[in-house]
Coordinates of C-alpha atoms and ligand atoms in Angstrom, one line a residue:
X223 CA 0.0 0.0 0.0
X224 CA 1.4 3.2 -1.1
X225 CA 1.5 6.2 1.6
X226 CA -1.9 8.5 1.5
X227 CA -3.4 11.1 2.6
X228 CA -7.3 11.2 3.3
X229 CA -8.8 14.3 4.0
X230 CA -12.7 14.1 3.6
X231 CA -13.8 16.9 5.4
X232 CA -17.7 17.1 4.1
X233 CA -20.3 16.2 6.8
X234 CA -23.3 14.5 5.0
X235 CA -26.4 14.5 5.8
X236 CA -28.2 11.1 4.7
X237 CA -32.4 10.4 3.8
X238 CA -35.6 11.3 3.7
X239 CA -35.8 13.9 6.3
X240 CA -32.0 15.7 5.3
X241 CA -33.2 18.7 3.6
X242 CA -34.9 20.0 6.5
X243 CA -32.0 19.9 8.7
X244 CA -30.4 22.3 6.4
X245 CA -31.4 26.0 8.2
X246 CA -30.6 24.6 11.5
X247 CA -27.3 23.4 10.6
X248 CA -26.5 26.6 8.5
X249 CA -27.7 29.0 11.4
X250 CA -25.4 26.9 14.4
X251 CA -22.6 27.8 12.1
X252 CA -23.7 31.6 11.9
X253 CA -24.2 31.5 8.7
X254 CA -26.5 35.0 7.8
X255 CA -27.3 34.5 4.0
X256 CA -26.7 31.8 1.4
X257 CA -26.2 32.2 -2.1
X258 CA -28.6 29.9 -3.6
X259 CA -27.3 28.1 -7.0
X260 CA -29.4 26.0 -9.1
X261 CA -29.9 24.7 -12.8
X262 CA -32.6 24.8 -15.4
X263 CA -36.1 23.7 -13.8
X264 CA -35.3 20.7 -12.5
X265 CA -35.3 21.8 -8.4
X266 CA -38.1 24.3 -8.7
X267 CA -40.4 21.5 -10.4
X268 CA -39.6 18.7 -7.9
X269 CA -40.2 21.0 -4.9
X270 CA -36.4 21.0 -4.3
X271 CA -36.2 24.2 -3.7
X272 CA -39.3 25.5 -2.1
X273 CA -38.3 23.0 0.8
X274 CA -34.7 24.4 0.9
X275 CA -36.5 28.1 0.9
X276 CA -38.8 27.1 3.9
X277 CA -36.0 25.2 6.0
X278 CA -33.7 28.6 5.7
X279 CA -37.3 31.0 6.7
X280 CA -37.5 28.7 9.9
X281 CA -34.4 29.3 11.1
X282 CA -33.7 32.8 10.3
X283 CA -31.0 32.1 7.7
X284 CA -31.4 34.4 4.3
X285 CA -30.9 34.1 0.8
X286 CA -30.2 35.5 -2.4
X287 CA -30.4 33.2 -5.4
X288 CA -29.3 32.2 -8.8
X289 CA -30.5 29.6 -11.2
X290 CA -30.3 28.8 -15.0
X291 CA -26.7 27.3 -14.4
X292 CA -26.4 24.7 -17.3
X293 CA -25.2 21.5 -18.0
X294 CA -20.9 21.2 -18.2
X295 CA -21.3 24.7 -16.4
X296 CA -20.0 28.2 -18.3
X297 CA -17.2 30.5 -17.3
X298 CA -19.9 33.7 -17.7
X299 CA -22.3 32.1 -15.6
X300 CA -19.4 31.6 -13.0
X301 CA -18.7 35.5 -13.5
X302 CA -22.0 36.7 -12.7
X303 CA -22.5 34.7 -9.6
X304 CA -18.9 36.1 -8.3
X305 CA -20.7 39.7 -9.0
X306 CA -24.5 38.9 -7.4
X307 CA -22.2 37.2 -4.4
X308 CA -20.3 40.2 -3.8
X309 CA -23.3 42.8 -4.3
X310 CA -25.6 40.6 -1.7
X311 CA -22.8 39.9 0.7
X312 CA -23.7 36.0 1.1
X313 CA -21.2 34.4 3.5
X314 CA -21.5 31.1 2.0
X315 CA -22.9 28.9 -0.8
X316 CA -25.6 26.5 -1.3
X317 CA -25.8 24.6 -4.3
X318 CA -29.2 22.5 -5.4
X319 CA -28.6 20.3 -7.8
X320 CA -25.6 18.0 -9.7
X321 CA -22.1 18.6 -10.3
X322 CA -22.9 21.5 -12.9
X323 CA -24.8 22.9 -10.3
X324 CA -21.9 22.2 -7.7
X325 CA -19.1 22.9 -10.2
X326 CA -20.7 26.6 -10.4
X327 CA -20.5 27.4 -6.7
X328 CA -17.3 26.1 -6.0
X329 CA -16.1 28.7 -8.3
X330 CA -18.0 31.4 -7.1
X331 CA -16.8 30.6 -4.2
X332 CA -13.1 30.5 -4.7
X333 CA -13.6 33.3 -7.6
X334 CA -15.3 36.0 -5.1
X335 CA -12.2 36.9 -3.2
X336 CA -9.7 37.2 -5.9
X337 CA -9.2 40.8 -7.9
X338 CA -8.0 38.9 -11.3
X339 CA -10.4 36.7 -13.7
X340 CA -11.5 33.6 -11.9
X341 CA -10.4 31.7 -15.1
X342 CA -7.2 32.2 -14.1
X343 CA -7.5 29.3 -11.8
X344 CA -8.1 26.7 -14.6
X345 CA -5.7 28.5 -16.4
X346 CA -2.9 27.6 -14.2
X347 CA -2.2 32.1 -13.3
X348 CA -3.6 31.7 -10.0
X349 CA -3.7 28.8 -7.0
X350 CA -6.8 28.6 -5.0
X351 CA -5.9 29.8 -1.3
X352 CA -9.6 31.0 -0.1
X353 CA -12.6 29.3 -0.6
X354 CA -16.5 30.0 1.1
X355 CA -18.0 27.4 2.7
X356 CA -19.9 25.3 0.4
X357 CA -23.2 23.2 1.6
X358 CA -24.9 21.4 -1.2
X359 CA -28.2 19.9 -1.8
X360 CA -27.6 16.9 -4.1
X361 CA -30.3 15.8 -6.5
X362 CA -28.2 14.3 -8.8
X363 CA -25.8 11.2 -8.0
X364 CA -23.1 11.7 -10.5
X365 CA -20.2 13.6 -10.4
X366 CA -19.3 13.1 -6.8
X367 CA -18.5 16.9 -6.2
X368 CA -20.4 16.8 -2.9
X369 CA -17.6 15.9 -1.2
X370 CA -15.2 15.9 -3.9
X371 CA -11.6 18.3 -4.0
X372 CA -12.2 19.3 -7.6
X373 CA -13.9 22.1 -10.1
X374 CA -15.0 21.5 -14.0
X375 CA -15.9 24.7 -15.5
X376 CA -16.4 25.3 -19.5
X377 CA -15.2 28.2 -21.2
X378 CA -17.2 28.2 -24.5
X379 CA -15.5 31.2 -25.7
X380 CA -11.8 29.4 -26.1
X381 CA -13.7 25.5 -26.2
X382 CA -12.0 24.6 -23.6
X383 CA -13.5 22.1 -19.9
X384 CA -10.7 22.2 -17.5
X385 CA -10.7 21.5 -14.1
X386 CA -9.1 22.6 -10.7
X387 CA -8.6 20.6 -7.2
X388 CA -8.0 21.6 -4.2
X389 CA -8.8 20.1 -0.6
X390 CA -10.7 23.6 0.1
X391 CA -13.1 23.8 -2.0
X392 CA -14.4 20.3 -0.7
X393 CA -18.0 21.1 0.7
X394 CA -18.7 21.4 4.5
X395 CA -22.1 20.3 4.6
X396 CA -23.9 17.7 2.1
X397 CA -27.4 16.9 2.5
X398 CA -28.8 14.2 0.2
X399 CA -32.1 12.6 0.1
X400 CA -32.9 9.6 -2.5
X401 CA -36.0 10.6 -2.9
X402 CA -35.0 13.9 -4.8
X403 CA -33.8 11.7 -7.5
X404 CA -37.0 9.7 -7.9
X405 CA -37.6 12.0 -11.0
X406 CA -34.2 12.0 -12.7
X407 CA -35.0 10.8 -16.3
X408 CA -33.2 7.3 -16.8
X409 CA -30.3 8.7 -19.3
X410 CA -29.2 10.8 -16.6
X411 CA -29.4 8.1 -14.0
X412 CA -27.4 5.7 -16.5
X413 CA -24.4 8.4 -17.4
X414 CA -24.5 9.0 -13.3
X415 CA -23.7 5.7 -12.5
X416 CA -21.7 5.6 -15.7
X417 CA -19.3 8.6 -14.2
X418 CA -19.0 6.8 -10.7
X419 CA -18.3 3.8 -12.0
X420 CA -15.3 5.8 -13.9
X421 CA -14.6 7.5 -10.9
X422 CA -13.3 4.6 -9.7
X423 CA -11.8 2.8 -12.1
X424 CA -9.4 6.4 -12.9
X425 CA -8.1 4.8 -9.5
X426 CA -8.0 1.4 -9.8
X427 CA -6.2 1.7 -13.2
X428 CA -3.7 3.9 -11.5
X429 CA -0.4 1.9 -12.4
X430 CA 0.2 1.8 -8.5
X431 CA -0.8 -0.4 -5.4
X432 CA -1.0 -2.9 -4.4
X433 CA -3.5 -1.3 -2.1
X434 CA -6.1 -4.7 -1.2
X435 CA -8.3 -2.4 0.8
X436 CA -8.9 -0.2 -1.6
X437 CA -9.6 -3.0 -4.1
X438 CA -11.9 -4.6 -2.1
X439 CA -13.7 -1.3 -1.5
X440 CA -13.6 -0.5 -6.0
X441 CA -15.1 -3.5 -6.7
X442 CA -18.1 -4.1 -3.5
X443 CA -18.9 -0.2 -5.0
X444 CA -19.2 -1.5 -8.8
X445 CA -20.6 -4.3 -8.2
X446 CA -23.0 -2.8 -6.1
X447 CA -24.0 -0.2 -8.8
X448 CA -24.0 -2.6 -11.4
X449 CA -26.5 -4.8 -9.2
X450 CA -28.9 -1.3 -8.2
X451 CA -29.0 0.7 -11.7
X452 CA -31.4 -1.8 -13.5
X453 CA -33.9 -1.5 -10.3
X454 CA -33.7 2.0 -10.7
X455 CA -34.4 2.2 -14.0
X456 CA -37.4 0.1 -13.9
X457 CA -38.7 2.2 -11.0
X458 CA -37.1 4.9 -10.5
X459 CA -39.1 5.3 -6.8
X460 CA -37.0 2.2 -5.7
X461 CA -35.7 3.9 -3.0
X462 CA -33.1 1.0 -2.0
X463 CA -31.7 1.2 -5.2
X464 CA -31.3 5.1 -5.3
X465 CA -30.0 5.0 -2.1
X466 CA -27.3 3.1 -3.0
X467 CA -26.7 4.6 -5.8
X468 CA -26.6 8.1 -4.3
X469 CA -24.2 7.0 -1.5
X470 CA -22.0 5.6 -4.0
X471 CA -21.3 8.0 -6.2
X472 CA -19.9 10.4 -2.9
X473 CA -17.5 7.2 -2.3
X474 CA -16.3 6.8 -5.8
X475 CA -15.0 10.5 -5.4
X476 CA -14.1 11.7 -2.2
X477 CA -10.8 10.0 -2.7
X478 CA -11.8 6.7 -0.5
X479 CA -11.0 4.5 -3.1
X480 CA -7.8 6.1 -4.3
X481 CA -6.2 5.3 -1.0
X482 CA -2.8 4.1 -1.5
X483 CA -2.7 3.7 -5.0
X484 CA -1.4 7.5 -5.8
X485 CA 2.6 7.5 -6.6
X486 CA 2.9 9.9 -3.3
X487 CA 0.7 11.1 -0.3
X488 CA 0.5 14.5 -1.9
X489 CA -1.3 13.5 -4.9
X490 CA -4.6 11.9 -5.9
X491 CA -4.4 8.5 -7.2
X492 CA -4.6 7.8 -11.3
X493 CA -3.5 9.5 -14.5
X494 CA -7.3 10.5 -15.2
X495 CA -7.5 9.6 -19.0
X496 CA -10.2 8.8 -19.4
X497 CA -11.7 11.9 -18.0
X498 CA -9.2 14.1 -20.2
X499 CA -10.3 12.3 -23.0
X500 CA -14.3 12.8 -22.3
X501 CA -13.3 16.5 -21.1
X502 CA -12.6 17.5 -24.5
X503 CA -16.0 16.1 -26.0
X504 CA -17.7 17.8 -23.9
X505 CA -15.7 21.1 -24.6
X506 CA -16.5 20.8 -28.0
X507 CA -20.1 20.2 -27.7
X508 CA -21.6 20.8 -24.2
X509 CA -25.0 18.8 -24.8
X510 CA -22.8 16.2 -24.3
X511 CA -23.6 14.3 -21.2
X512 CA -20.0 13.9 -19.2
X513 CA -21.2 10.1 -18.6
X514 CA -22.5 9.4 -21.8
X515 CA -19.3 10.3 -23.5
X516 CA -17.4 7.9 -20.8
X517 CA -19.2 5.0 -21.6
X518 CA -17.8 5.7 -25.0
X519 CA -14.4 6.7 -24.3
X520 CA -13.2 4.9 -21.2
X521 CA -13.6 0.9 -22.6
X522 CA -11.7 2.6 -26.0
X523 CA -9.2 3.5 -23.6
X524 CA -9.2 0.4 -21.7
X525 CA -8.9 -1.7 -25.1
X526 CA -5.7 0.4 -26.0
X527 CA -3.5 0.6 -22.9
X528 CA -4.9 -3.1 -21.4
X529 CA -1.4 -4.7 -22.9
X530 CA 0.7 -2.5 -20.1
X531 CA -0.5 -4.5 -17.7
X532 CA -3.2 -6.9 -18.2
X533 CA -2.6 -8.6 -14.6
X534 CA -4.6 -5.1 -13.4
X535 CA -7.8 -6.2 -15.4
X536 CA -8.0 -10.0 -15.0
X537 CA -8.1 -8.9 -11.4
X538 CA -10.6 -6.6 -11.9
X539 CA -12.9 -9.2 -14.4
X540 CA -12.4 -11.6 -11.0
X541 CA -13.4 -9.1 -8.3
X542 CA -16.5 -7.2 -10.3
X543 CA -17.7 -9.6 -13.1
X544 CA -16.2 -13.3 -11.7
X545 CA -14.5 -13.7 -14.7
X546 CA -11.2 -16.3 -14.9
X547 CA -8.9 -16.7 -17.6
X548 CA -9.2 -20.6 -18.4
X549 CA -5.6 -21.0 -17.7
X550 CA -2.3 -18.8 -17.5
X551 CA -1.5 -18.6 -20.8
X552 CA -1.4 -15.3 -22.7
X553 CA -3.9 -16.3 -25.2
X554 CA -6.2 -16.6 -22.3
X555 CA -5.5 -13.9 -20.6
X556 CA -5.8 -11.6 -22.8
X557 CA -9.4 -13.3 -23.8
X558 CA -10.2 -12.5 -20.0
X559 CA -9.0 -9.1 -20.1
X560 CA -11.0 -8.4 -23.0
X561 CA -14.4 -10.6 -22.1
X562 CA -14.2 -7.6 -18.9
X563 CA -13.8 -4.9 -21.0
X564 CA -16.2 -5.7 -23.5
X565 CA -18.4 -6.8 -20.1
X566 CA -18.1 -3.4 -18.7
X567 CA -19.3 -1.7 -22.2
X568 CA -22.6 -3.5 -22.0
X569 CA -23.2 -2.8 -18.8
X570 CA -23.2 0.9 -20.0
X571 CA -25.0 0.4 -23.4
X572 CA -27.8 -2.1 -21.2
X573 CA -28.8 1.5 -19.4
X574 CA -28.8 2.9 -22.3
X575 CA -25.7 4.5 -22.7
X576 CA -23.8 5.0 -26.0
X577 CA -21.5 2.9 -27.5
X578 CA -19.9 5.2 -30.2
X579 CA -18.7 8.4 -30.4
X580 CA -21.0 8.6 -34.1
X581 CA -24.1 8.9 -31.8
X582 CA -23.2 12.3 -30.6
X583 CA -23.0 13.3 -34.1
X584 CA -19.4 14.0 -34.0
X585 CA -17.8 13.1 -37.2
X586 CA -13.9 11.5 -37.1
X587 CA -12.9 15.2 -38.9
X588 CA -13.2 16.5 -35.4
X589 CA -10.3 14.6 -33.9
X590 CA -8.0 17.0 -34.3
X591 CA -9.9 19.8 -32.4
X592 CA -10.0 17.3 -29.9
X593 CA -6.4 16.5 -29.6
X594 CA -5.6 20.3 -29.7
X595 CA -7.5 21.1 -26.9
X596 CA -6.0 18.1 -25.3
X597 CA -2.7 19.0 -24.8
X598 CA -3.7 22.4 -23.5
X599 CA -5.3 20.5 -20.7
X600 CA -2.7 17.7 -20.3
X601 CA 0.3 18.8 -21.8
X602 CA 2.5 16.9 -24.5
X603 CA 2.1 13.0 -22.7
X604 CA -0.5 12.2 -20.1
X605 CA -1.4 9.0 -18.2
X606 CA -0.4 6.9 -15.2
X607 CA -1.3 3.5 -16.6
X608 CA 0.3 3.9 -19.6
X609 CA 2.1 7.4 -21.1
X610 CA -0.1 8.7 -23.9
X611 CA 1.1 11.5 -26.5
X612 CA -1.2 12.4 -28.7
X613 CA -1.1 10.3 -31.5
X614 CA -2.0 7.4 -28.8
X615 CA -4.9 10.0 -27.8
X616 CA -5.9 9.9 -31.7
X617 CA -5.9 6.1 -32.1
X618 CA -8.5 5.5 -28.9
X619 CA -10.7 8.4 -30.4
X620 CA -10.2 6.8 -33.9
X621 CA -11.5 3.5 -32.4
X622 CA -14.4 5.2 -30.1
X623 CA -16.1 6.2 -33.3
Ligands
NZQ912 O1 -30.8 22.0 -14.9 P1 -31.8 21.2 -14.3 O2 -33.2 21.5 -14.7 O3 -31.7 21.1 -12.8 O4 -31.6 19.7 -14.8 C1 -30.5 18.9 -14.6 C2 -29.5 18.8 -15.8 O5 -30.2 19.1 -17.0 C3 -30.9 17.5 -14.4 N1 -31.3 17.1 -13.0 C4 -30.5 17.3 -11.9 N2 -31.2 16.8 -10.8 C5 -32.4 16.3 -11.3 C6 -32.4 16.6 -12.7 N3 -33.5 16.2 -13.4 C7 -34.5 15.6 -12.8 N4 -34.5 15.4 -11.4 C8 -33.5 15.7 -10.7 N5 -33.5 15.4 -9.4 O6 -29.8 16.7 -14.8 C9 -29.1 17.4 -15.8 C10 -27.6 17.2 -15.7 O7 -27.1 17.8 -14.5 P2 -25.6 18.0 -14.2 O8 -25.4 18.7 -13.0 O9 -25.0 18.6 -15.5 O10 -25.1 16.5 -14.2 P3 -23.9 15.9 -13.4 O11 -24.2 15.8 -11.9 O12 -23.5 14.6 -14.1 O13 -22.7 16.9 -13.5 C11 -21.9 17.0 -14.7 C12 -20.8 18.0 -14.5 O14 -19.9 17.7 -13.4 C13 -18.6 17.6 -13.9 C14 -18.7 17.2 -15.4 O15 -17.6 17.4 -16.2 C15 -19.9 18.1 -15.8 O16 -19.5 19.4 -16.0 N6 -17.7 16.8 -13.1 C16 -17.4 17.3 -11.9 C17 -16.6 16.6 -11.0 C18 -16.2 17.2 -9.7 N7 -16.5 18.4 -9.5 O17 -15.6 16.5 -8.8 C19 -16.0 15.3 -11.4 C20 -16.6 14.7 -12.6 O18 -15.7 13.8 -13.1 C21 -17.1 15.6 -13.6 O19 -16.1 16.0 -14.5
ZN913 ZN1 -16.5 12.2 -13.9

């Protein structure tokens, strides 16, 4: 087991009753007035936020608020909250929604207290040294920022999704009930559990270890998933099965299952291909679903660096799909270390997840964007499993489409 830090700071407030602990936990902190972020309609329809609005009335906390924040979050969005947080003097944030949602305030709230452009934090100019307090209301399962380190925020103008981590910006409060997800649509529940499932395997494919509690801990959350996402999508008021689901994706991202399998205590474990390699879609086009274009990328990714170490994924096709290579030869190894790649993209395609990158109407001719904006992101060579440059980057896009 590699040395680790684990800092997971968040205090999470779990069921059917943990929105309405929300003023009271606000107001014994002496919080005065929250900044209110939330998305398209999603919160005001489910009743989301009225219930967040009453909770804050009974216990004397105020608010200001700002919705409309879209999917893969924008830069100007991020701008104009800094300004309506500065002008209404909010002394923290309070997020209602999914990552997007989350992604928005975090910046906001590392963006208020700095003179320059907040952009200059995901452009590398500027370090994040002061941070509001975050609390969030999750309604989506997905991204893990609830209690996660990090910060995804597009700029449209420059096409460019880049993110930022620090262990500040991790939220102080998290209050999550299942039920608000009873009316997520089934492709957002699918690229949800798509992302967490990612989440984790960024991790487990991190080049390092061994690390056995932390594999135990991958694959009891995979399988797990992979065992609650069809009961959720044939009733999505399963609450068992959203539970899980919902509790899930905070573990596959506060870091939990990265312990011991980073090169150093300082850093987070995995090279986070996959991710870089979805980023960029999403850059290009933002109606694409960050999950969606996971499912698509992360088994082309798997497919081309499997070869560096195909030990990592027979172990992984024992511990999440009980799959054996019918003896130790390399033939059948690498026929078991394919059978669980291949097993992992149905999985995603069965919830109805895509399989190609032709689905999101992107044509091969856009490759090159892609790989431009790549190595702004990532640099020249990127990976932990296996170095990529970017004609390695062009041969798994080539074969995701
Ligand atoms: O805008 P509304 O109307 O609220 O609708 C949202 C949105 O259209 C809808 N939704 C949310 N809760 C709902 C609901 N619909 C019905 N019922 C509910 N209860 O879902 C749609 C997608 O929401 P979004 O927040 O965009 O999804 P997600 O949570 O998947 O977040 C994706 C963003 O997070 C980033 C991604 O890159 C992407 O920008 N990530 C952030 C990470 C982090 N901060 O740690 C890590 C991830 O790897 C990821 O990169
Ligand atoms: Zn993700």
């Amino acid at each position: 087991m590699n040395d680790f830090t684990f800092f997971s700071p968040t205090k999470f407030i779990f069921g059917r009753e943990a929105i309405d602990a929300l003023g009271g936990e606000l107001s014994k902190r002496f919080f005065r007035k929250a900044l209110i972020v939330y998305g398209g309609a999603s919160a005001v329809k489910s009743g989301v936020l009225k219930r967040v609005k009453e909770s804050l009335d009974a216990n004397g906390v105020a608010y200001e608020e700002m919705g409309g924040v879209r999917p893969n979050p924008e830069l100007q969005q991020v701008r104009a909250g800094i300004e309506l947080l500065r002008s209404s003097k909010c002394d923290c944030l309070l997020p209602v929604g999914g990552g997007s949602v989350i992604d928005c305030a975090k910046a906001i709230a590392f963006g208020a207290d700095y003179d320059g452009d907040v952009w200059d934090f995901f452009d590398g100019k500027a370090k994040i040294t002061k941070c509001l307090p975050i609390a969030v209301v999750l309604t989506l399962p997905a991204a893990g920022s609830e209690g996660s380190a990090s910060c995804v925020i597009s700029n449209d103008a420059i096409s460019a999704k880049r993110g930022v981590g620090a262990d500040i910006i991790r939220p102080i409060l998290a209050f999550m009930d299942p039920e608000t997800t009873f009316s997520l649509p089934p492709y957002q529940t699918a690229a949800g559990v798509t992302d967490m499932i990612a989440h984790i395997c960024e991790r487990y494919f991190s080049g390092q270890g061994p690390a056995l509690v932390t594999d135990a801990l991958a694959a009891s959350l995979i399988r797990t998933l992979i065992a609650s996402a069809p009961k959720a999508l044939a009733d999505p008021r399963d609450y068992e099965a959203r539970a899980a689901i919902m509790w899930a994706g905070t573990l596959a991202h506060n870091d939990l299952v990265g312990c011991g399998r980073a090169s150093s205590a300082k850093t987070r474990a995995g090279g986070w291909e996959s991710h870089a390699l979805e980023h960029e879609l999403s850059a290009i086009d933002p109606k694409i679903t960050h999950g969606a274009g996971l499912a698509v990328v992360m088994p082309a990714w798997m497919r081309y660096v499997v070869d560096a170490d195909p030990s990592r994924f027979i172990a992984f096709g024992r511990d999440v799909f009980g799959i054996a290579p019918a003896d130790s030869s390399d033939e059948s190894v690498k026929a078991a270390a394919s059978e669980t790649i291949n097993r992992l993209q149905e999985f995603f395609v069965s919830m109805g997840m895509p399989r190609s990158l032709k689905e999101f109407g992107l044509e091969e001719s856009s490759i090159d964007q892609l790989l431009d904006g790549l190595e702004k992101s990532k640099g020249k060579v990127f990976g932990a499993f296996k170095p990529l440059g970017r004609e390695d980057a062009r041969a798994i896009y080539k074969s995701a489409f």
